[in-house]
């Protein structure tokens, strides 16, 4: 008989012990697998989204929160900064690209981001259909946002105040969808993009006019020629109606520099001489993982303990059943089976238990990540998926299989000992 088939028959004779050992190993492997995949995906996602942003300039507060809210869109903004204070940075000679972003509203579970066309360039986003916004209350939707909201080019929608669903609705300010982005695999998929002017109008802020130092343009590089007169007329209309508009504000500026040296010179100057604060996404992401490291290490340790417990269970199981099988082994050896064949049965049992527990553990770990990605919007924003395997999981599989072999070591040594005639006479 094939050693593998015989090993399966032996395992089927004790279903409860087999199931418990498999589940124990699966829990350990699943815990470590989920952590490895989470760490890999989260780190890769953060670095990918932040690779084209060297510095974030925003309101005083937590630098980490500033990066999370304006670059990764997974936290609440720290506040706003006056547009006029941000304007000098748009044309600073050290800056190669400046992307203004203005947050504060949402559509369902998706954030509305007021920005310029440079945002699409910075995120490598391209239109799948329609066109980029060209005026107030026109919007371009990310692929995921368009699909889950059920909106397409030409549809109209209203936004709510706040970056989470359930806030008061801006019923008098409806947006028209002018375009839908192709999937990017990044945060742009879950955003609703519009002009800065739209955000300013909704929140009763004065739109910069031709008399201001700079007017936001659709391409982010130069003022649109029609903005000045349009802004002047709007200001006159508002004045005639007695509206007292607040100065224009944005949430942050996302800056890319020509060289790292330029960034290192400009950042301290902004921190010292303005009411704004700067944050480096690379530095803050490093801090974030440093904060997460102790918790991840504890969970990994828990998984290793479970794996060690499973290895002990395999060892105990094989050692316990060995005494019951001595007569079977003696008969097989008397019929001509070599010791390697009988040892192969024990090895097959250990490997079957280990492989079953490991594969089930991978399924549990990645299944848990898939569920988290569906249930928690912030996890989906962070690109968390159950379909992505971390490079370290291959080593985890090898470690689990070696654990099973080591667990079978002592039973293998015992199985190779004993006098056949004595065993047969005793039984």
Short mmCIF file of C-alpha atoms in Angstrom, two decimals:
data_model
loop_
_atom_site.label_atom_id
_atom_site.label_comp_id
_atom_site.label_asym_id
_atom_site.label_seq_id
_atom_site.Cartn_x
_atom_site.Cartn_y
_atom_site.Cartn_z
CA UNK A 1 0.00 0.00 0.00
CA UNK A 2 1.12 3.54 -0.68
CA UNK A 3 2.49 5.21 2.51
CA UNK A 4 0.42 8.35 1.81
CA UNK A 5 -2.79 6.35 1.47
CA UNK A 6 -2.04 4.45 4.69
CA UNK A 7 -1.26 7.73 6.47
CA UNK A 8 -4.61 9.17 5.34
CA UNK A 9 -6.38 6.05 6.64
CA UNK A 10 -4.68 6.41 10.02
CA UNK A 11 -5.64 10.12 10.22
CA UNK A 12 -9.25 9.27 9.35
CA UNK A 13 -9.36 6.85 12.31
CA UNK A 14 -9.01 9.76 14.76
CA UNK A 15 -10.95 12.64 13.14
CA UNK A 16 -11.22 14.80 16.28
CA UNK A 17 -7.50 14.82 17.02
CA UNK A 18 -6.72 15.41 13.36
CA UNK A 19 -9.17 18.31 13.16
CA UNK A 20 -7.97 19.99 16.36
CA UNK A 21 -4.31 19.73 15.37
CA UNK A 22 -5.06 21.11 11.91
CA UNK A 23 -7.05 24.03 13.31
CA UNK A 24 -4.37 24.89 15.87
CA UNK A 25 -1.74 25.05 13.16
CA UNK A 26 -4.10 26.95 10.86
CA UNK A 27 -4.67 29.64 13.49
CA UNK A 28 -0.95 30.15 13.95
CA UNK A 29 -0.18 30.21 10.23
CA UNK A 30 -3.23 32.38 9.53
CA UNK A 31 -2.20 34.97 12.10
CA UNK A 32 1.33 35.25 10.75
CA UNK A 33 0.16 35.12 7.13
CA UNK A 34 -2.34 37.93 7.66
CA UNK A 35 0.29 40.07 9.37
CA UNK A 36 2.87 39.48 6.65
CA UNK A 37 0.39 40.30 3.91
CA UNK A 38 -0.95 43.34 5.78
CA UNK A 39 2.53 44.70 6.38
CA UNK A 40 3.54 44.11 2.75
CA UNK A 41 0.40 45.62 1.22
CA UNK A 42 0.11 48.55 3.60
CA UNK A 43 3.77 49.51 3.31
CA UNK A 44 3.74 49.13 -0.48
CA UNK A 45 0.52 51.15 -0.78
CA UNK A 46 1.79 53.98 1.41
CA UNK A 47 5.11 54.24 -0.37
CA UNK A 48 3.46 54.06 -3.80
CA UNK A 49 0.98 56.84 -2.99
CA UNK A 50 3.62 59.06 -1.42
CA UNK A 51 6.42 58.51 -3.93
CA UNK A 52 5.57 61.69 -5.89
CA UNK A 53 4.96 63.90 -2.85
CA UNK A 54 8.10 65.15 -1.14
CA UNK A 55 6.48 67.56 1.30
CA UNK A 56 2.99 68.37 2.56
CA UNK A 57 2.26 71.91 3.76
CA UNK A 58 -0.82 72.28 5.94
CA UNK A 59 -2.33 73.55 9.16
CA UNK A 60 -0.46 73.29 12.45
CA UNK A 61 -1.08 69.98 14.18
CA UNK A 62 -0.01 66.37 13.86
CA UNK A 63 2.33 65.82 10.94
CA UNK A 64 1.32 62.18 10.68
CA UNK A 65 -2.37 63.14 10.59
CA UNK A 66 -1.62 65.72 7.91
CA UNK A 67 -0.01 63.09 5.68
CA UNK A 68 -2.69 60.48 6.32
CA UNK A 69 -5.54 62.87 5.55
CA UNK A 70 -4.20 64.67 2.49
CA UNK A 71 -1.98 62.09 0.79
CA UNK A 72 -3.61 58.79 1.77
CA UNK A 73 -7.13 60.08 2.58
CA UNK A 74 -7.57 57.81 5.60
CA UNK A 75 -7.83 60.37 8.42
CA UNK A 76 -9.46 63.69 9.24
CA UNK A 77 -7.76 66.92 8.12
CA UNK A 78 -5.87 68.97 10.70
CA UNK A 79 -7.52 72.18 9.51
CA UNK A 80 -7.19 74.70 6.68
CA UNK A 81 -4.61 77.24 5.59
CA UNK A 82 -5.33 80.59 3.89
CA UNK A 83 -5.03 80.44 0.11
CA UNK A 84 -2.99 83.65 0.05
CA UNK A 85 -0.35 82.08 2.34
CA UNK A 86 -0.08 79.05 0.08
CA UNK A 87 0.17 81.03 -3.17
CA UNK A 88 3.91 81.91 -2.93
CA UNK A 89 4.77 78.20 -2.81
CA UNK A 90 2.99 77.52 -6.11
CA UNK A 91 5.65 79.43 -8.04
CA UNK A 92 8.61 78.83 -5.76
CA UNK A 93 11.71 78.13 -7.89
CA UNK A 94 12.59 75.04 -5.84
CA UNK A 95 9.17 73.44 -6.41
CA UNK A 96 8.65 71.37 -9.53
CA UNK A 97 5.00 70.55 -8.85
CA UNK A 98 2.43 71.92 -6.40
CA UNK A 99 -0.96 70.26 -5.93
CA UNK A 100 -3.49 72.15 -3.77
CA UNK A 101 -6.13 70.00 -2.09
CA UNK A 102 -9.21 71.12 -0.24
CA UNK A 103 -11.19 68.62 1.82
CA UNK A 104 -14.34 68.81 3.90
CA UNK A 105 -17.21 67.20 1.99
CA UNK A 106 -18.20 63.72 0.92
CA UNK A 107 -20.55 61.68 -1.26
CA UNK A 108 -21.65 58.61 0.63
CA UNK A 109 -18.42 57.01 1.87
CA UNK A 110 -16.26 58.86 -0.68
CA UNK A 111 -14.37 62.10 -0.21
CA UNK A 112 -14.77 65.17 -2.35
CA UNK A 113 -11.38 66.73 -3.11
CA UNK A 114 -11.11 70.24 -4.50
CA UNK A 115 -7.92 70.49 -6.53
CA UNK A 116 -6.46 71.32 -9.94
CA UNK A 117 -5.74 69.18 -12.97
CA UNK A 118 -2.18 68.59 -11.71
CA UNK A 119 -3.68 66.15 -9.19
CA UNK A 120 -4.38 63.68 -12.01
CA UNK A 121 -0.81 63.97 -13.25
CA UNK A 122 0.62 63.40 -9.77
CA UNK A 123 -1.44 60.21 -9.33
CA UNK A 124 -0.93 58.88 -12.86
CA UNK A 125 -4.69 59.02 -13.42
CA UNK A 126 -6.35 59.06 -16.84
CA UNK A 127 -9.92 59.49 -17.94
CA UNK A 128 -11.83 56.39 -18.98
CA UNK A 129 -14.70 58.51 -20.26
CA UNK A 130 -15.85 62.12 -20.35
CA UNK A 131 -13.68 65.15 -19.65
CA UNK A 132 -11.96 66.94 -16.77
CA UNK A 133 -13.99 69.54 -14.85
CA UNK A 134 -13.97 72.95 -16.49
CA UNK A 135 -15.99 75.03 -14.06
CA UNK A 136 -17.69 75.10 -10.70
CA UNK A 137 -19.80 72.14 -9.62
CA UNK A 138 -18.37 69.75 -12.19
CA UNK A 139 -16.71 66.59 -10.92
CA UNK A 140 -14.59 63.67 -12.05
CA UNK A 141 -15.12 60.40 -10.19
CA UNK A 142 -12.58 57.70 -9.42
CA UNK A 143 -13.37 54.25 -10.83
CA UNK A 144 -14.44 52.72 -7.50
CA UNK A 145 -16.43 55.78 -6.45
CA UNK A 146 -18.33 55.86 -9.75
CA UNK A 147 -19.11 52.14 -9.58
CA UNK A 148 -20.29 52.04 -5.97
CA UNK A 149 -22.23 55.29 -6.17
CA UNK A 150 -23.87 54.22 -9.44
CA UNK A 151 -22.95 57.50 -11.15
CA UNK A 152 -21.88 58.10 -14.74
CA UNK A 153 -21.10 61.03 -17.01
CA UNK A 154 -24.00 63.46 -17.02
CA UNK A 155 -25.45 62.37 -13.66
CA UNK A 156 -26.08 64.92 -10.91
CA UNK A 157 -25.38 64.44 -7.20
CA UNK A 158 -25.31 66.41 -3.96
CA UNK A 159 -22.52 66.33 -1.38
CA UNK A 160 -22.67 66.19 2.40
CA UNK A 161 -20.70 68.26 4.88
CA UNK A 162 -17.91 66.23 6.44
CA UNK A 163 -15.63 63.45 5.19
CA UNK A 164 -17.85 60.61 6.45
CA UNK A 165 -21.34 59.59 5.37
CA UNK A 166 -24.32 60.98 7.25
CA UNK A 167 -23.49 64.70 7.42
CA UNK A 168 -25.91 67.48 6.44
CA UNK A 169 -26.48 67.62 2.70
CA UNK A 170 -25.62 70.63 0.52
CA UNK A 171 -29.00 70.46 -1.19
CA UNK A 172 -28.61 73.67 -3.19
CA UNK A 173 -25.22 72.86 -4.69
CA UNK A 174 -25.49 69.89 -7.04
CA UNK A 175 -22.52 68.58 -8.97
CA UNK A 176 -22.55 67.23 -12.51
CA UNK A 177 -20.32 64.28 -13.40
CA UNK A 178 -18.14 65.24 -16.37
CA UNK A 179 -15.74 62.30 -16.32
CA UNK A 180 -14.80 58.95 -14.80
CA UNK A 181 -11.19 57.89 -14.23
CA UNK A 182 -9.71 54.59 -15.31
CA UNK A 183 -8.71 52.38 -12.36
CA UNK A 184 -5.34 53.34 -10.87
CA UNK A 185 -5.08 50.88 -7.98
CA UNK A 186 -4.54 53.85 -5.65
CA UNK A 187 -6.48 56.35 -3.58
CA UNK A 188 -7.67 58.23 -6.68
CA UNK A 189 -10.07 55.34 -7.35
CA UNK A 190 -12.12 56.30 -4.28
CA UNK A 191 -12.16 60.08 -4.66
CA UNK A 192 -14.56 62.60 -6.17
CA UNK A 193 -12.46 65.35 -7.73
CA UNK A 194 -13.65 68.87 -8.44
CA UNK A 195 -12.31 72.40 -8.71
CA UNK A 196 -11.17 74.48 -5.77
CA UNK A 197 -13.78 77.07 -6.75
CA UNK A 198 -16.55 74.53 -6.13
CA UNK A 199 -15.37 73.92 -2.56
CA UNK A 200 -15.02 77.64 -1.92
CA UNK A 201 -18.53 78.38 -3.19
CA UNK A 202 -20.13 75.58 -1.15
CA UNK A 203 -18.49 76.85 2.04
CA UNK A 204 -19.14 80.54 1.39
CA UNK A 205 -15.52 81.46 0.83
CA UNK A 206 -14.47 84.32 -1.42
CA UNK A 207 -13.06 83.07 -4.70
CA UNK A 208 -9.74 84.77 -5.53
CA UNK A 209 -10.11 87.46 -8.21
CA UNK A 210 -7.76 89.07 -10.67
CA UNK A 211 -6.57 91.37 -7.91
CA UNK A 212 -5.24 88.51 -5.83
CA UNK A 213 -1.68 87.30 -6.14
CA UNK A 214 -2.73 84.17 -8.00
CA UNK A 215 -5.89 82.47 -9.16
CA UNK A 216 -6.04 78.64 -9.28
CA UNK A 217 -5.94 77.39 -12.84
CA UNK A 218 -7.28 74.15 -14.24
CA UNK A 219 -3.79 73.05 -15.21
CA UNK A 220 -2.24 74.21 -11.93
CA UNK A 221 0.52 76.11 -13.74
CA UNK A 222 -1.05 79.37 -14.79
CA UNK A 223 -4.11 81.38 -14.01
CA UNK A 224 -7.04 80.81 -16.33
CA UNK A 225 -7.78 84.00 -18.25
CA UNK A 226 -11.49 83.87 -17.60
CA UNK A 227 -11.18 83.46 -13.82
CA UNK A 228 -10.40 87.06 -13.06
CA UNK A 229 -13.48 88.65 -14.58
CA UNK A 230 -15.68 85.77 -13.47
CA UNK A 231 -14.38 86.10 -9.93
CA UNK A 232 -14.87 89.88 -10.02
CA UNK A 233 -18.46 89.52 -11.17
CA UNK A 234 -19.16 86.88 -8.54
CA UNK A 235 -17.67 89.10 -5.82
CA UNK A 236 -19.82 92.01 -7.00
CA UNK A 237 -22.93 89.80 -7.01
CA UNK A 238 -22.20 88.56 -3.53
CA UNK A 239 -21.62 92.10 -2.30
CA UNK A 240 -24.91 93.22 -3.81
CA UNK A 241 -26.72 90.43 -1.94
CA UNK A 242 -25.07 91.42 1.31
CA UNK A 243 -23.10 88.17 1.69
CA UNK A 244 -20.06 88.36 3.89
CA UNK A 245 -17.71 85.74 2.43
CA UNK A 246 -14.76 84.29 4.29
CA UNK A 247 -11.27 84.32 2.73
CA UNK A 248 -10.49 81.35 0.52
CA UNK A 249 -8.76 78.41 2.22
CA UNK A 250 -7.33 75.05 1.24
CA UNK A 251 -6.45 72.02 3.34
CA UNK A 252 -2.89 71.47 2.12
CA UNK A 253 -0.33 71.79 -0.62
CA UNK A 254 1.40 68.65 -1.90
CA UNK A 255 4.85 69.66 -3.10
CA UNK A 256 7.43 67.94 -5.28
CA UNK A 257 10.92 69.46 -5.41
CA UNK A 258 13.64 69.59 -8.02
CA UNK A 259 16.12 68.24 -5.48
CA UNK A 260 16.12 66.93 -1.88
CA UNK A 261 18.44 69.77 -0.87
CA UNK A 262 15.82 72.33 -1.87
CA UNK A 263 13.22 70.61 0.28
CA UNK A 264 15.55 70.47 3.29
CA UNK A 265 16.13 74.22 2.98
CA UNK A 266 12.53 75.28 2.44
CA UNK A 267 10.75 73.07 5.02
CA UNK A 268 12.37 74.64 8.15
CA UNK A 269 11.75 78.11 6.71
CA UNK A 270 8.03 77.40 6.36
CA UNK A 271 7.84 75.93 9.86
CA UNK A 272 9.57 78.95 11.42
CA UNK A 273 8.15 81.84 9.47
CA UNK A 274 4.52 80.96 8.83
CA UNK A 275 1.39 79.65 10.51
CA UNK A 276 1.77 76.47 8.44
CA UNK A 277 3.56 73.23 9.12
CA UNK A 278 5.42 70.84 6.83
CA UNK A 279 5.47 67.06 6.86
CA UNK A 280 7.52 64.60 4.83
CA UNK A 281 5.41 61.58 3.79
CA UNK A 282 8.49 59.33 3.78
CA UNK A 283 9.41 60.31 7.34
CA UNK A 284 5.85 60.07 8.66
CA UNK A 285 5.26 56.68 7.06
CA UNK A 286 8.44 55.47 8.77
CA UNK A 287 7.10 56.80 12.07
CA UNK A 288 3.77 55.09 11.48
CA UNK A 289 5.40 51.71 11.01
CA UNK A 290 7.60 52.31 14.04
CA UNK A 291 4.42 52.89 16.06
CA UNK A 292 2.79 49.76 14.65
CA UNK A 293 5.87 47.55 15.06
CA UNK A 294 5.36 46.54 18.74
CA UNK A 295 1.74 45.51 18.16
CA UNK A 296 2.67 43.56 15.03
CA UNK A 297 5.51 41.84 16.89
CA UNK A 298 3.12 40.78 19.67
CA UNK A 299 0.69 39.31 17.14
CA UNK A 300 3.51 37.52 15.32
CA UNK A 301 4.66 36.09 18.64
CA UNK A 302 1.13 34.87 19.29
CA UNK A 303 1.13 33.16 15.91
CA UNK A 304 4.48 31.51 16.61
CA UNK A 305 3.17 30.22 19.94
CA UNK A 306 0.17 28.71 18.16
CA UNK A 307 2.45 27.09 15.58
CA UNK A 308 4.64 25.71 18.35
CA UNK A 309 1.55 24.34 20.07
CA UNK A 310 0.50 22.70 16.81
CA UNK A 311 3.96 21.15 16.43
CA UNK A 312 3.70 19.79 19.97
CA UNK A 313 0.26 18.39 19.14
CA UNK A 314 1.67 16.64 16.05
CA UNK A 315 4.51 15.22 18.13
CA UNK A 316 2.13 14.06 20.88
CA UNK A 317 -0.27 12.52 18.39
CA UNK A 318 2.39 10.60 16.50
CA UNK A 319 4.10 9.46 19.70
CA UNK A 320 0.81 8.36 21.26
CA UNK A 321 -0.37 6.33 18.28
CA UNK A 322 3.02 4.73 17.73
CA UNK A 323 2.52 2.32 20.64
CA UNK A 324 -0.83 1.30 19.18
CA UNK A 325 0.72 0.66 15.80
CA UNK A 326 3.76 -1.34 16.80
CA UNK A 327 2.11 -4.62 15.84
CA UNK A 328 1.06 -3.14 12.46
CA UNK A 329 4.59 -1.93 11.83
CA UNK A 330 6.08 -5.29 12.89
CA UNK A 331 3.76 -7.19 10.56
CA UNK A 332 4.57 -4.87 7.65
CA UNK A 333 8.29 -5.26 8.29
CA UNK A 334 7.90 -9.04 8.59
CA UNK A 335 6.18 -9.02 5.20
CA UNK A 336 9.17 -7.29 3.68
CA UNK A 337 8.54 -3.60 4.22
CA UNK A 338 11.80 -1.79 4.86
CA UNK A 339 12.18 0.62 7.75
CA UNK A 340 12.20 3.55 5.34
CA UNK A 341 8.72 2.55 4.15
CA UNK A 342 7.27 2.42 7.66
CA UNK A 343 9.04 5.67 8.51
CA UNK A 344 7.48 7.17 5.38
CA UNK A 345 4.02 6.55 6.83
CA UNK A 346 4.84 8.67 9.89
CA UNK A 347 6.45 11.38 7.75
CA UNK A 348 3.40 11.38 5.46
CA UNK A 349 1.08 11.82 8.45
CA UNK A 350 3.12 14.72 9.80
CA UNK A 351 3.32 16.41 6.40
CA UNK A 352 -0.37 15.90 5.64
CA UNK A 353 -1.33 17.45 8.99
CA UNK A 354 1.13 20.30 8.51
CA UNK A 355 0.23 20.98 4.90
CA UNK A 356 -3.51 20.90 5.62
CA UNK A 357 -3.10 23.26 8.57
CA UNK A 358 -0.82 25.58 6.60
CA UNK A 359 -3.10 25.84 3.57
CA UNK A 360 -6.13 26.36 5.80
CA UNK A 361 -4.14 29.01 7.69
CA UNK A 362 -3.34 30.86 4.45
CA UNK A 363 -7.02 30.74 3.53
CA UNK A 364 -8.06 32.05 6.96
CA UNK A 365 -5.44 34.83 6.97
CA UNK A 366 -6.21 36.10 3.48
CA UNK A 367 -9.94 35.62 4.01
CA UNK A 368 -9.74 37.81 7.12
CA UNK A 369 -7.94 40.53 5.13
CA UNK A 370 -10.58 40.34 2.39
CA UNK A 371 -13.38 40.74 4.94
CA UNK A 372 -11.60 43.65 6.64
CA UNK A 373 -11.12 45.33 3.26
CA UNK A 374 -14.85 45.05 2.55
CA UNK A 375 -16.19 45.96 5.99
CA UNK A 376 -13.82 48.82 6.87
CA UNK A 377 -13.66 51.61 4.24
CA UNK A 378 -10.33 52.88 5.60
CA UNK A 379 -8.78 49.47 4.93
CA UNK A 380 -10.07 49.52 1.37
CA UNK A 381 -8.67 53.04 0.99
CA UNK A 382 -5.33 51.62 2.05
CA UNK A 383 -5.48 49.05 -0.74
CA UNK A 384 -5.93 46.05 1.56
CA UNK A 385 -6.85 42.90 -0.35
CA UNK A 386 -7.05 39.21 0.44
CA UNK A 387 -5.67 38.31 -2.99
CA UNK A 388 -2.13 39.61 -2.46
CA UNK A 389 0.55 37.32 -1.06
CA UNK A 390 3.60 38.67 0.74
CA UNK A 391 7.07 37.41 -0.27
CA UNK A 392 7.64 36.16 3.28
CA UNK A 393 4.73 33.72 3.05
CA UNK A 394 6.83 31.31 0.99
CA UNK A 395 9.24 31.11 3.93
CA UNK A 396 6.28 30.64 6.26
CA UNK A 397 5.17 27.59 4.25
CA UNK A 398 8.70 26.15 4.39
CA UNK A 399 8.93 26.81 8.13
CA UNK A 400 5.59 25.09 8.74
CA UNK A 401 6.64 22.00 6.77
CA UNK A 402 9.96 21.82 8.61
CA UNK A 403 8.06 22.12 11.89
CA UNK A 404 6.00 19.07 10.91
CA UNK A 405 9.12 17.07 10.02
CA UNK A 406 10.84 17.98 13.28
CA UNK A 407 7.70 16.97 15.19
CA UNK A 408 7.92 13.54 13.59
CA UNK A 409 11.61 13.14 14.48
CA UNK A 410 11.32 11.36 17.85
CA UNK A 411 8.51 9.04 16.71
CA UNK A 412 10.65 8.14 13.68
CA UNK A 413 13.56 7.15 15.93
CA UNK A 414 11.28 5.03 18.10
CA UNK A 415 9.67 3.40 15.09
CA UNK A 416 13.05 2.20 13.86
CA UNK A 417 13.80 0.36 17.10
CA UNK A 418 12.41 -2.84 18.60
CA UNK A 419 12.74 -6.57 17.97
CA UNK A 420 10.16 -7.89 15.52
CA UNK A 421 9.79 -11.29 17.16
CA UNK A 422 9.32 -9.77 20.62
CA UNK A 423 6.70 -7.31 19.35
CA UNK A 424 4.78 -10.03 17.50
CA UNK A 425 4.97 -12.45 20.46
CA UNK A 426 3.86 -9.71 22.88
CA UNK A 427 0.86 -8.84 20.76
#
